[in-house]
mmCIF file of C-alpha atoms in Angstrom:
data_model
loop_
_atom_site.group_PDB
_atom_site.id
_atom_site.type_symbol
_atom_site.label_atom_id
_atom_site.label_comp_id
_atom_site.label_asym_id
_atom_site.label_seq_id
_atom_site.Cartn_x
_atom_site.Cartn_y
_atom_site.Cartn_z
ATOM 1 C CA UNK A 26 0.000 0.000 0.000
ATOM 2 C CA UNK A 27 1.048 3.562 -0.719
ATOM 3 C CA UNK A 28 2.411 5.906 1.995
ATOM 4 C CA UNK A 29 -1.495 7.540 1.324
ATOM 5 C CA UNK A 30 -3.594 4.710 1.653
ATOM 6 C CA UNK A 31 -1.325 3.790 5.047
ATOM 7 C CA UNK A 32 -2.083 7.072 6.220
ATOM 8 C CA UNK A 33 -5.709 7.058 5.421
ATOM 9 C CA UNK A 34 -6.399 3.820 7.387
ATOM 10 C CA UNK A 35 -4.658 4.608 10.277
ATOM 11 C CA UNK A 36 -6.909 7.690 10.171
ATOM 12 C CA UNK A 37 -9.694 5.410 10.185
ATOM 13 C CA UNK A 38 -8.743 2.664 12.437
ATOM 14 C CA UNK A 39 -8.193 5.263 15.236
ATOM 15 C CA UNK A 40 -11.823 7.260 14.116
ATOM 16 C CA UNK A 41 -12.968 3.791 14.991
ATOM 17 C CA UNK A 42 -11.378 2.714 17.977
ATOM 18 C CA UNK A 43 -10.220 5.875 19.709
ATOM 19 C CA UNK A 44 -13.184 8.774 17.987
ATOM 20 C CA UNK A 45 -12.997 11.261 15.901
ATOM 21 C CA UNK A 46 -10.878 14.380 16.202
ATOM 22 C CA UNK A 47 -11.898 17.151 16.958
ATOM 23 C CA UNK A 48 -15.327 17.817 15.426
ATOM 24 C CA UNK A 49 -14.221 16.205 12.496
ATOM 25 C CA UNK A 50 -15.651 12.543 11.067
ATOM 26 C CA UNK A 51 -15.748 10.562 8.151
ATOM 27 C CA UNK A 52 -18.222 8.244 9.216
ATOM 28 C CA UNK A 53 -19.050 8.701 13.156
ATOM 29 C CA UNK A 54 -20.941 10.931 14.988
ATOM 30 C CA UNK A 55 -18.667 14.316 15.115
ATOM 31 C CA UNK A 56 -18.128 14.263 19.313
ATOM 32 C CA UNK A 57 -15.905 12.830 21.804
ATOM 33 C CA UNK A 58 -16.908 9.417 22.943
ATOM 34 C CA UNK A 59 -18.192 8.092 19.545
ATOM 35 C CA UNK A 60 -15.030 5.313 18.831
ATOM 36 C CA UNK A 61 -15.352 1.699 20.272
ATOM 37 C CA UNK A 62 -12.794 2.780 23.074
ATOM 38 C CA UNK A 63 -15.466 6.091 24.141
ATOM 39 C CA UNK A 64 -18.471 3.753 23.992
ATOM 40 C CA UNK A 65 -17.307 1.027 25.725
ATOM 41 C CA UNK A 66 -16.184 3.407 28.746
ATOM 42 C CA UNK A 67 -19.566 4.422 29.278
ATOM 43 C CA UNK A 68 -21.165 0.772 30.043
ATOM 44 C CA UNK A 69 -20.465 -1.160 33.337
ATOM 45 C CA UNK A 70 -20.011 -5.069 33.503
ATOM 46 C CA UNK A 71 -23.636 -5.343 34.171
ATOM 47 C CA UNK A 72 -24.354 -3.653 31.082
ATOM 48 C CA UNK A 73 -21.672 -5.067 29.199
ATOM 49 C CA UNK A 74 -23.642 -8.381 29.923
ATOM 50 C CA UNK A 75 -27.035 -7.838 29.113
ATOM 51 C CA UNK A 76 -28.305 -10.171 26.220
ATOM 52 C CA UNK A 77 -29.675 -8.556 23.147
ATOM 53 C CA UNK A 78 -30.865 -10.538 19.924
ATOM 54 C CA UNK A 79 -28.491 -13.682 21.186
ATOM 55 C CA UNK A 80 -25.118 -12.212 22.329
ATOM 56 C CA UNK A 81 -23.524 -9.548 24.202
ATOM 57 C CA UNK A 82 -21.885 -5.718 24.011
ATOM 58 C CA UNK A 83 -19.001 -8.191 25.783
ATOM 59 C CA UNK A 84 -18.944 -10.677 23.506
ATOM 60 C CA UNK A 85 -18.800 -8.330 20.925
ATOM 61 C CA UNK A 86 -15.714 -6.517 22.906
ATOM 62 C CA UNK A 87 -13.868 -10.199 22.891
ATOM 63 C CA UNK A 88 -14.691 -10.556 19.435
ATOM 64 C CA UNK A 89 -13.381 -7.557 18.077
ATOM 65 C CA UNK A 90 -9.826 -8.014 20.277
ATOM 66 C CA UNK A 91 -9.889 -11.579 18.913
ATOM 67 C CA UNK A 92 -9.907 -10.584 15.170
ATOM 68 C CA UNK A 93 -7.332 -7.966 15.804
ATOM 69 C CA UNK A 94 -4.925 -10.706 17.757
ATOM 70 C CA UNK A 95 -5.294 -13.032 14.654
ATOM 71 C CA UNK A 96 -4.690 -9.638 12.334
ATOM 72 C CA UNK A 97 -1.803 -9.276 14.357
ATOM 73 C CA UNK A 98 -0.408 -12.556 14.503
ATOM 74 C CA UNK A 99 -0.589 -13.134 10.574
ATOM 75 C CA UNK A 100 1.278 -9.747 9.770
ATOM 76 C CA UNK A 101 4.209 -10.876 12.510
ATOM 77 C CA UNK A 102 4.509 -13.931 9.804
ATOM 78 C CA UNK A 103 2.807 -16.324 11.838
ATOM 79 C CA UNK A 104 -0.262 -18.781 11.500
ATOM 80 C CA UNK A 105 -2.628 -18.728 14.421
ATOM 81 C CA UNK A 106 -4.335 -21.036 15.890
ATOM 82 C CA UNK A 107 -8.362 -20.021 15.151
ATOM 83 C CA UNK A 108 -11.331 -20.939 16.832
ATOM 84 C CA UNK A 109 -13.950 -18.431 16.094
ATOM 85 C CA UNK A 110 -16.731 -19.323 18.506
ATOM 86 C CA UNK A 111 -14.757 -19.274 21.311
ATOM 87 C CA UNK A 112 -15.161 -14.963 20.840
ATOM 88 C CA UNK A 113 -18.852 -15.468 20.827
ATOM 89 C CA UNK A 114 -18.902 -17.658 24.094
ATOM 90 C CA UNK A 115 -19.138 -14.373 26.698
ATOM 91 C CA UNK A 116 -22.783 -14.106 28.075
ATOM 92 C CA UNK A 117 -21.661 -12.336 31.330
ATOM 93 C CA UNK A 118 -18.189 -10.452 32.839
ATOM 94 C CA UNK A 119 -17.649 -9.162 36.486
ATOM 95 C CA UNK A 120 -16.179 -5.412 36.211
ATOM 96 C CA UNK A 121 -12.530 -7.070 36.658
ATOM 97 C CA UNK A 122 -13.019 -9.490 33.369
ATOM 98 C CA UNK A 123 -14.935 -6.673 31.774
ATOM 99 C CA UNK A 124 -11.928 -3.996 32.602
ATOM 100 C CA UNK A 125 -9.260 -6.864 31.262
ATOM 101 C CA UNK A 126 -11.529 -7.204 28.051
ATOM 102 C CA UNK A 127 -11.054 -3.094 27.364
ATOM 103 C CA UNK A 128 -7.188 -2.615 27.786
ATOM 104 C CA UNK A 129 -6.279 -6.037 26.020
ATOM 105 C CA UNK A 130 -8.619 -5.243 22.934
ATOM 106 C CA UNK A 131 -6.489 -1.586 23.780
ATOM 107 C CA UNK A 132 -3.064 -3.655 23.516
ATOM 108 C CA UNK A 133 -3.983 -5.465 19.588
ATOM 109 C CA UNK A 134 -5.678 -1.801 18.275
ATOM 110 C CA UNK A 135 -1.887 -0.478 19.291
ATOM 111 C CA UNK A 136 0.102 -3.201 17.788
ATOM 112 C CA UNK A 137 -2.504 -3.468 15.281
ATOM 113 C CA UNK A 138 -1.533 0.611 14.055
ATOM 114 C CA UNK A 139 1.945 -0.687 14.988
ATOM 115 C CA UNK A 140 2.289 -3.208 12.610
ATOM 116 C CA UNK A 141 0.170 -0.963 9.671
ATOM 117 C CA UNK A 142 3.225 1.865 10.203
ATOM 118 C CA UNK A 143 6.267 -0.468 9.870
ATOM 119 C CA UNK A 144 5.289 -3.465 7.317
ATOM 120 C CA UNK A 145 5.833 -3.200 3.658
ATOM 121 C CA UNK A 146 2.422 -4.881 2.263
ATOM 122 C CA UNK A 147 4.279 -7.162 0.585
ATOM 123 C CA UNK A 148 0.500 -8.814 -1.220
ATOM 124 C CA UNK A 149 -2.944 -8.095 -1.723
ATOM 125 C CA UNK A 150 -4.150 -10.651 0.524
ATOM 126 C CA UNK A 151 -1.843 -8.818 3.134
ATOM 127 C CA UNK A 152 -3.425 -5.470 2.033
ATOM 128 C CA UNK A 153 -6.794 -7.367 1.961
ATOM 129 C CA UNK A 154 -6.491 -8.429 5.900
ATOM 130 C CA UNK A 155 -5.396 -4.860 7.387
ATOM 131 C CA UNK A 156 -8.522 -3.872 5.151
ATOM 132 C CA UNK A 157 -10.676 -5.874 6.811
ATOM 133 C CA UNK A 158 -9.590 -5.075 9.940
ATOM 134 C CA UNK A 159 -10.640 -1.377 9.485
ATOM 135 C CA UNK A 160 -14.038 -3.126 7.660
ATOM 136 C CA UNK A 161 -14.625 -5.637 10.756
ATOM 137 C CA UNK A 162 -13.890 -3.284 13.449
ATOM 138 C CA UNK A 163 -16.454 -0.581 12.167
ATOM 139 C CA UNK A 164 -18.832 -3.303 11.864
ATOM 140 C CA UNK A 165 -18.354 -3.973 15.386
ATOM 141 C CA UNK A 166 -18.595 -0.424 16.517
ATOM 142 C CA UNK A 167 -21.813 -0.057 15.122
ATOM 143 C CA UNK A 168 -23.392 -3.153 16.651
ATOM 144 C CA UNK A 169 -22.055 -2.282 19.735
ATOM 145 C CA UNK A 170 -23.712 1.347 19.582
ATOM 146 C CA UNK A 171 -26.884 -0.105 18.150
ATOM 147 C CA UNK A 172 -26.863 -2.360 21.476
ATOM 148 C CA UNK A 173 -26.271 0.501 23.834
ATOM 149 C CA UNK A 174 -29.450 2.422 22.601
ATOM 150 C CA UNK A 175 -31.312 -0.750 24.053
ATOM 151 C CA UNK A 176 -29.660 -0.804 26.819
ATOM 152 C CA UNK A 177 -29.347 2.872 27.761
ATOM 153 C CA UNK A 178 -32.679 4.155 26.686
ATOM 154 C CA UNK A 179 -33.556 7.631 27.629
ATOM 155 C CA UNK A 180 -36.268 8.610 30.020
ATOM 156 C CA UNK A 181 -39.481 9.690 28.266
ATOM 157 C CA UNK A 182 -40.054 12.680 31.666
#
């Protein structure tokens, strides 16, 4: 990828995970708090756990840091060792689990922008994974806002 299109995804990873900057978007809500990392601060374990349409703003929080570990893990070269449904498996986290769950999905987003800064995309299907990770991520965000709205519905005083 060009020096450009490197710069442009970072731009976007960290609109995803970390917000927007300043009142400036391309595709969230313009204000502080909007990325994964501004959401996610605003919901307790309890909330974290609720069940909505089959899963949970946790399990979606495990999910997300999974995909980014396996990112991760292919760019350093390496092959990991998948198993999908084990993300999905979270129906309920104490505020210790759920606190772990926010700084380790923290710790792959990092090495995730890391990794984007210092590899030469040596193939598409290398270009097509960091991609994806921007694509999956944003996915995720967007469930996981979708999901707060249930749970955090405003009074009607």
């Amino acid at each position: 990828m060009n020096n450009t299109l490197v710069e442009a995804v970072k731009t976007l990873l960290k609109e995803t995970f970390d917000g927007p900057e300043g009142n400036q978007s391309w595709y969230t809500e313009s204000k502080p708090g909007s990325g994964i990392f501004g959401t996610l601060e605003m919901l307790s374990a309890e909330e974290a756990s609720i069940p909505i349409q089959g899963t949970t703003i946790a399990a979606h929080t495990d999910h997300t840091r999974y995909y980014l570990w396996m990112a991760n893990t292919y760019l350093k070269g390496e092959k990991p060792n998948l198993n999908w449904g084990e993300s999905w498996k979270i129906t309920s986290v104490d505020q210790i689990t759920w606190q772990q769950f926010k700084e380790e999905l923290k710790l792959e987003y990092k090495a995730l922008l890391e990794k984007i800064e210092l590899i030469d995309i040596p193939d598409e299907q290398t270009a097509n994974g960091i991609l994806g990770s921007l694509a999956h991520s944003a996915y995720h965000l967007g469930a996981i806002r979708q999901m707060v709205k249930v749970i955090k519905v405003p009074s009607q005083s």
